[in-house]
JSON list of C-alpha atoms in Angstrom, two decimals:
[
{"chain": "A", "resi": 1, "resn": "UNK", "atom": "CA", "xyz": [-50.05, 237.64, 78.93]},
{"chain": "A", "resi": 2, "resn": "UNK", "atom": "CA", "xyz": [-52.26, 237.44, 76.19]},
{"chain": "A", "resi": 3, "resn": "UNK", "atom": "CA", "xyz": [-54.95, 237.42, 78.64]},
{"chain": "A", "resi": 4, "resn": "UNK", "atom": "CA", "xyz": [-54.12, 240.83, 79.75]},
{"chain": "A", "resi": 5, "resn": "UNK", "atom": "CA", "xyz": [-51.99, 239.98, 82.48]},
{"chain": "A", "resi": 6, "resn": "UNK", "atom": "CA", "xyz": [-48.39, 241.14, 83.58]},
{"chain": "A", "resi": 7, "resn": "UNK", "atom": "CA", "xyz": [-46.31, 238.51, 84.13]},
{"chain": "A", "resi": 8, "resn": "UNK", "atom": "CA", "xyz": [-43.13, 239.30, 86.42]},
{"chain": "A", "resi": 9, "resn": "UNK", "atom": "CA", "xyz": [-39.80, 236.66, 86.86]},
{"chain": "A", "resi": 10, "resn": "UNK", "atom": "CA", "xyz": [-38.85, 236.50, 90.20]},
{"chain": "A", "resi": 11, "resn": "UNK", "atom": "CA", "xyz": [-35.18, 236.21, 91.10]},
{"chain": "A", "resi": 12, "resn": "UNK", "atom": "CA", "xyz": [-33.62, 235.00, 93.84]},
{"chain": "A", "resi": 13, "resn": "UNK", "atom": "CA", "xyz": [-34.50, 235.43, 96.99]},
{"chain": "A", "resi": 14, "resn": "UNK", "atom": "CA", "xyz": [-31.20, 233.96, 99.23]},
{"chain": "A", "resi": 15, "resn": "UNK", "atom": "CA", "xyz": [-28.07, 235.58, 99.68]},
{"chain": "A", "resi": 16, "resn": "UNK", "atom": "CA", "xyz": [-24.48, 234.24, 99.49]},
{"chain": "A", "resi": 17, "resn": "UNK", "atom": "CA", "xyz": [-22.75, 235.38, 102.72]},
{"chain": "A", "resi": 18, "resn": "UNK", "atom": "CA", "xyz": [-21.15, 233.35, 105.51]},
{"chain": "A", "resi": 19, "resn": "UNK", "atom": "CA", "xyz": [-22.63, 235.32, 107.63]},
{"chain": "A", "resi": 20, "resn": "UNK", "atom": "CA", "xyz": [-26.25, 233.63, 108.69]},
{"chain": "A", "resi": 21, "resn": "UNK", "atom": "CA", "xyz": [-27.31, 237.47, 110.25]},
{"chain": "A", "resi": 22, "resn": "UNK", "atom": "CA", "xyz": [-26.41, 238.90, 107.04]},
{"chain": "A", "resi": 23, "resn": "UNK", "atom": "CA", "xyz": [-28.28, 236.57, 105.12]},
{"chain": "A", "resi": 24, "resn": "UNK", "atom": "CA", "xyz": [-31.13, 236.85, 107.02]},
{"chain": "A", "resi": 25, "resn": "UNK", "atom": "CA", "xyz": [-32.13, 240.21, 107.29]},
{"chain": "A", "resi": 26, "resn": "UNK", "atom": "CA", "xyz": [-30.98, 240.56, 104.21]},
{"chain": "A", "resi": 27, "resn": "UNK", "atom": "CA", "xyz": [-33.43, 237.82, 102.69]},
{"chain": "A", "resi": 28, "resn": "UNK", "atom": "CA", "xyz": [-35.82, 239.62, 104.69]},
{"chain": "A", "resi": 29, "resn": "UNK", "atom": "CA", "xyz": [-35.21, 243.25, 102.93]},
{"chain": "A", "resi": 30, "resn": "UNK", "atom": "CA", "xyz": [-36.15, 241.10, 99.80]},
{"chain": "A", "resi": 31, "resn": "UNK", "atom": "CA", "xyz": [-39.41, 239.95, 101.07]},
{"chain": "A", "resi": 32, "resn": "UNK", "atom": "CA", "xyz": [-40.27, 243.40, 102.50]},
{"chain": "A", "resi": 33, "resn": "UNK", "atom": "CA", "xyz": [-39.41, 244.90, 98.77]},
{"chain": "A", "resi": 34, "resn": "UNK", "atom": "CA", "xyz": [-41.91, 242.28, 97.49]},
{"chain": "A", "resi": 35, "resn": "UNK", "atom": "CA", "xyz": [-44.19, 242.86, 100.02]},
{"chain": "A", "resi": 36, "resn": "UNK", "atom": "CA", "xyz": [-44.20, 246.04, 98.83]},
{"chain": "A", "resi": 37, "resn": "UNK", "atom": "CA", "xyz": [-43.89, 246.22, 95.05]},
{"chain": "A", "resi": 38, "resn": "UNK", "atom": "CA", "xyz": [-46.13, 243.38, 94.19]},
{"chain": "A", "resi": 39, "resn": "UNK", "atom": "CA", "xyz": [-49.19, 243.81, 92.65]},
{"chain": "A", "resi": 40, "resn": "UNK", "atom": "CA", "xyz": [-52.44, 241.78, 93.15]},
{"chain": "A", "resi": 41, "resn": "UNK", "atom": "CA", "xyz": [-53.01, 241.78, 89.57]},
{"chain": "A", "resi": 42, "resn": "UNK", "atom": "CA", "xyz": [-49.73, 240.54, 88.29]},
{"chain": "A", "resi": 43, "resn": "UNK", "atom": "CA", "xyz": [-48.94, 236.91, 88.09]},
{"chain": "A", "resi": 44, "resn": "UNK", "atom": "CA", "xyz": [-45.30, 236.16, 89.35]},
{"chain": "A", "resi": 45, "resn": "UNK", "atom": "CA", "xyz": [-43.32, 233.15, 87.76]},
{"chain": "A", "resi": 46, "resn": "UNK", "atom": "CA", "xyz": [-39.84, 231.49, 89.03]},
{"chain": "A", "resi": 47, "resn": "UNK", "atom": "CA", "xyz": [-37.62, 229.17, 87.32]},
{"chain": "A", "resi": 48, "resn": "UNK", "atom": "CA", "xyz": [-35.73, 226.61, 89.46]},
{"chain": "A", "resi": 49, "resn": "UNK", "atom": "CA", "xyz": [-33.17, 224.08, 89.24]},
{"chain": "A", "resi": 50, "resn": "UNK", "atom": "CA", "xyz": [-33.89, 221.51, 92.12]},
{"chain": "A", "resi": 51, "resn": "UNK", "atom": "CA", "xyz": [-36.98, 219.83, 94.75]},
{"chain": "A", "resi": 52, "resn": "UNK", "atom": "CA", "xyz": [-35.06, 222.10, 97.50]},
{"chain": "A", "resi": 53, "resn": "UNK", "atom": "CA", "xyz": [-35.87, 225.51, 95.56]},
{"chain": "A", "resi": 54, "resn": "UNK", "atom": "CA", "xyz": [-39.37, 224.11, 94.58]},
{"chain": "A", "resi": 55, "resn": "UNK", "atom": "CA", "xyz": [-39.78, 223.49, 98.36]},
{"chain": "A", "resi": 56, "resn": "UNK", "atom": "CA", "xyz": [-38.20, 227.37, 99.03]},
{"chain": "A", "resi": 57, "resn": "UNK", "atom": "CA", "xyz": [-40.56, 228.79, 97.01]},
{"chain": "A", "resi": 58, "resn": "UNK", "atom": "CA", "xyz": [-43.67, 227.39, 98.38]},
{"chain": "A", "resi": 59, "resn": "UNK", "atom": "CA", "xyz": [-43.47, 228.94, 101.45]},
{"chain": "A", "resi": 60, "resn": "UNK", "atom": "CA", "xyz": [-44.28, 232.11, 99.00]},
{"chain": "A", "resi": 61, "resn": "UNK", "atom": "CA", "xyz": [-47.25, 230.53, 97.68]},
{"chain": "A", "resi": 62, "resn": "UNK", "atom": "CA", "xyz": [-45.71, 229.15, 94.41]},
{"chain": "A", "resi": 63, "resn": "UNK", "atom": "CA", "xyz": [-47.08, 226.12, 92.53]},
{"chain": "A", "resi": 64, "resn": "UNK", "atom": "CA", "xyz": [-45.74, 223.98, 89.90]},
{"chain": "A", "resi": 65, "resn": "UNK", "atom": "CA", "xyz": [-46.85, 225.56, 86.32]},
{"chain": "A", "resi": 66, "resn": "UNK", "atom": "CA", "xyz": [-44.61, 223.06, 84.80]},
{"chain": "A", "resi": 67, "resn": "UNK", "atom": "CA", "xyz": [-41.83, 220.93, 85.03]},
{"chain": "A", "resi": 68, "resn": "UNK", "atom": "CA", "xyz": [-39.58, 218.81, 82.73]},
{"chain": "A", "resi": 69, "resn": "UNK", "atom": "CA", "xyz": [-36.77, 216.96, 82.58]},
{"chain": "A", "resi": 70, "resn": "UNK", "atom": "CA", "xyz": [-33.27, 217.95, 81.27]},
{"chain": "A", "resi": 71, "resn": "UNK", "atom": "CA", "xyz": [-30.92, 215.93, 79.72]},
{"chain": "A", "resi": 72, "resn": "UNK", "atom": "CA", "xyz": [-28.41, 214.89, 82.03]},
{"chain": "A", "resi": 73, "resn": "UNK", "atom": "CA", "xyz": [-30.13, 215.73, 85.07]},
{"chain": "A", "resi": 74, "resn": "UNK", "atom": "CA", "xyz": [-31.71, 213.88, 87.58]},
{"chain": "A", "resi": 75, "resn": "UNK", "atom": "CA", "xyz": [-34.17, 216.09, 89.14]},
{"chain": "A", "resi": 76, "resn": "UNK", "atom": "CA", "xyz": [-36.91, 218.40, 86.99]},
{"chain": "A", "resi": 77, "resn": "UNK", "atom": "CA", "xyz": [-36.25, 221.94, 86.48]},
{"chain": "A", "resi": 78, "resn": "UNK", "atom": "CA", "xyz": [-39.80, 223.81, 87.07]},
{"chain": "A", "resi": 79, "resn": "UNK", "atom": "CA", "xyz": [-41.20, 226.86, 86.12]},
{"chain": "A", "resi": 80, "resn": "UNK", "atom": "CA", "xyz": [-43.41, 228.16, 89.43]},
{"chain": "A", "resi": 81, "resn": "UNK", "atom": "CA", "xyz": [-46.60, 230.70, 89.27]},
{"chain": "A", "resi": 82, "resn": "UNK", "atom": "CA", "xyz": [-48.78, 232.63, 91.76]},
{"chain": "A", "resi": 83, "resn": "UNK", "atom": "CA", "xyz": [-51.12, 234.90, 91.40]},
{"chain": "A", "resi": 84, "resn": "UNK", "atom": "CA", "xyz": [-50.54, 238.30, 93.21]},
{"chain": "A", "resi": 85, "resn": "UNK", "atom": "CA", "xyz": [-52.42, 238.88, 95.56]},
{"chain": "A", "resi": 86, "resn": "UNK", "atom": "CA", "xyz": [-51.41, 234.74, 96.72]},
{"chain": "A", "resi": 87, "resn": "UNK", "atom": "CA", "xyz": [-47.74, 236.04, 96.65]},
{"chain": "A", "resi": 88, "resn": "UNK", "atom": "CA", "xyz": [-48.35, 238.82, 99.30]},
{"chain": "A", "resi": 89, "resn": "UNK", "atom": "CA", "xyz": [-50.72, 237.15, 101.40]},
{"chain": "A", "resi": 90, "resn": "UNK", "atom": "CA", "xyz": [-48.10, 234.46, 102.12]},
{"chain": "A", "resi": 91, "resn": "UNK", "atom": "CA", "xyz": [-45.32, 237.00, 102.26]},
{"chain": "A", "resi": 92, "resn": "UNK", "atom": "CA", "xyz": [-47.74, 239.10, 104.87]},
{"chain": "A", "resi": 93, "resn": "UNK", "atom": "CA", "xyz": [-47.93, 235.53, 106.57]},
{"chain": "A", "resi": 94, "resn": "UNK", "atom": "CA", "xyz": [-44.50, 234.56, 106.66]},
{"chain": "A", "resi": 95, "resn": "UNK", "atom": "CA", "xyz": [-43.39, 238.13, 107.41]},
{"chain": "A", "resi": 96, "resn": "UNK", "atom": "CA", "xyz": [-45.85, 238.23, 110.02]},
{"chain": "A", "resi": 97, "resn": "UNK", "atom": "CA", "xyz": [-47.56, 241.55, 108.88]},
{"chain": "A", "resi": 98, "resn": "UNK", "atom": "CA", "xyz": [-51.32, 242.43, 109.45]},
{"chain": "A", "resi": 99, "resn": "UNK", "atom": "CA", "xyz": [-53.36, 242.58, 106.33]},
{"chain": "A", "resi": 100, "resn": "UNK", "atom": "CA", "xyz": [-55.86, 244.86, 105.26]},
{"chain": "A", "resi": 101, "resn": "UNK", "atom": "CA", "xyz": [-59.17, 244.13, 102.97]},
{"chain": "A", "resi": 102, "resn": "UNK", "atom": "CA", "xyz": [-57.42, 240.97, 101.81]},
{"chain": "A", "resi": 103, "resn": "UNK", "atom": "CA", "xyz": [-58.98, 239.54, 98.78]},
{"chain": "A", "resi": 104, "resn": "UNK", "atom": "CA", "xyz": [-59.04, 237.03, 95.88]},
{"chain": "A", "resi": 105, "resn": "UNK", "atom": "CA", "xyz": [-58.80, 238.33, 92.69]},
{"chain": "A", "resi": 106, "resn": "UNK", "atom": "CA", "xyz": [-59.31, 235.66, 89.61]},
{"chain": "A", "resi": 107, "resn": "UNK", "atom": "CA", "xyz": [-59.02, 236.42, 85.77]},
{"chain": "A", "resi": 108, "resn": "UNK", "atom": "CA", "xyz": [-62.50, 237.25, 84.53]},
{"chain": "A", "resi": 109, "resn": "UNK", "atom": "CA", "xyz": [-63.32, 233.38, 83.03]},
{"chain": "A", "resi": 110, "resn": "UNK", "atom": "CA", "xyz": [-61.70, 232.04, 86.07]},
{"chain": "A", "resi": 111, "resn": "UNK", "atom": "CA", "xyz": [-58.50, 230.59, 84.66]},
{"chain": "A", "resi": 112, "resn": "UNK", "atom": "CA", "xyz": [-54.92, 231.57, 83.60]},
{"chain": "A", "resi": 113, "resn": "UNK", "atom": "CA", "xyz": [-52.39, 228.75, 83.66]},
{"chain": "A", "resi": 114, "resn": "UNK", "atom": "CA", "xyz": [-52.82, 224.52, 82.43]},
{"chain": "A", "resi": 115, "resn": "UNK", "atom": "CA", "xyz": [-52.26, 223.52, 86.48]},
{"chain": "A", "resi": 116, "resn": "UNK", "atom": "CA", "xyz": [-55.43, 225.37, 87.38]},
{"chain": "A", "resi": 117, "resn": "UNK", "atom": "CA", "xyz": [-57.08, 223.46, 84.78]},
{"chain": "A", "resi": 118, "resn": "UNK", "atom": "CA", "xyz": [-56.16, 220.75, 86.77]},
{"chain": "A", "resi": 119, "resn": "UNK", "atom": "CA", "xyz": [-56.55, 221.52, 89.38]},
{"chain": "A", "resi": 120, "resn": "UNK", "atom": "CA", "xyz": [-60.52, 222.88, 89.03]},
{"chain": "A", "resi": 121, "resn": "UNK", "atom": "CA", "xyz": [-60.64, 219.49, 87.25]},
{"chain": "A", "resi": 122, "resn": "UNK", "atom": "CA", "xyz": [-59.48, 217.08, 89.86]},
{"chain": "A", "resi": 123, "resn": "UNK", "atom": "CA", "xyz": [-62.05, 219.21, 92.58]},
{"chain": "A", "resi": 124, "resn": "UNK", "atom": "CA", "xyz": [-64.48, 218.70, 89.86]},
{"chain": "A", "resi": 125, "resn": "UNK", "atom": "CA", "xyz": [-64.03, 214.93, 89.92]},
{"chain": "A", "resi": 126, "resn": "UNK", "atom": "CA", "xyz": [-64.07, 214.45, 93.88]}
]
């Protein structure tokens, strides 16, 4: 942010209903109002509990910003990041929508968050 960037939370995006139809189309609305509302410029964080929501996630684009423990827990709780324009590219993807002029967009020195310090530096090093 104080790079001049919006950052959004993302919620959830499953729905609690015994009904697997319901929760599918209704996941699906959700992906279709991101689809829609997200902005290339923005960068959209996520905070989850367990591997399985990391996993969710990454079919969205996310990647691990950071993770730590918590006592009494076994697993890591994360925090996950993407940029915009990553988050509706993989949403187009997923949803299986035809893009338009799709394009990268990076922060003017190149950089926003420690894990793409890493990961530029681990590239840099291969």
């Amino acid at each position: 942010m104080d790079r001049g960037v919006r950052v959004v939370e993302i919620g959830n995006f499953s729905v609690a209903s015994e009904n697997p139809r319901i929760r599918e189309r209704t996941t699906q609305i959700i992906e279709m109002a991101w689809l829609r509302m997200a902005s290339d410029y923005d960068v959209y964080i996520c905070h989850v509990l367990s591997p399985a929501h990391e996993r969710l996630y990454r079919k969205y684009g996310f990647e691990i910003a950071e993770a730590y423990d918590v006592p009494g827990k076994k697993t890591q709780d994360a925090i996950l990041w993407v940029r915009g324009w990553q988050f509706k590219a993989a949403l187009r993807k997923h949803l299986k929508v035809e893009t338009q002029n799709e394009r990268q967009l990076v922060a003017e020195d190149g950089f926003l968050l420690p894990a793409e310090f890493r990961n530029q530096n681990s590239a840099e090093s291969k």
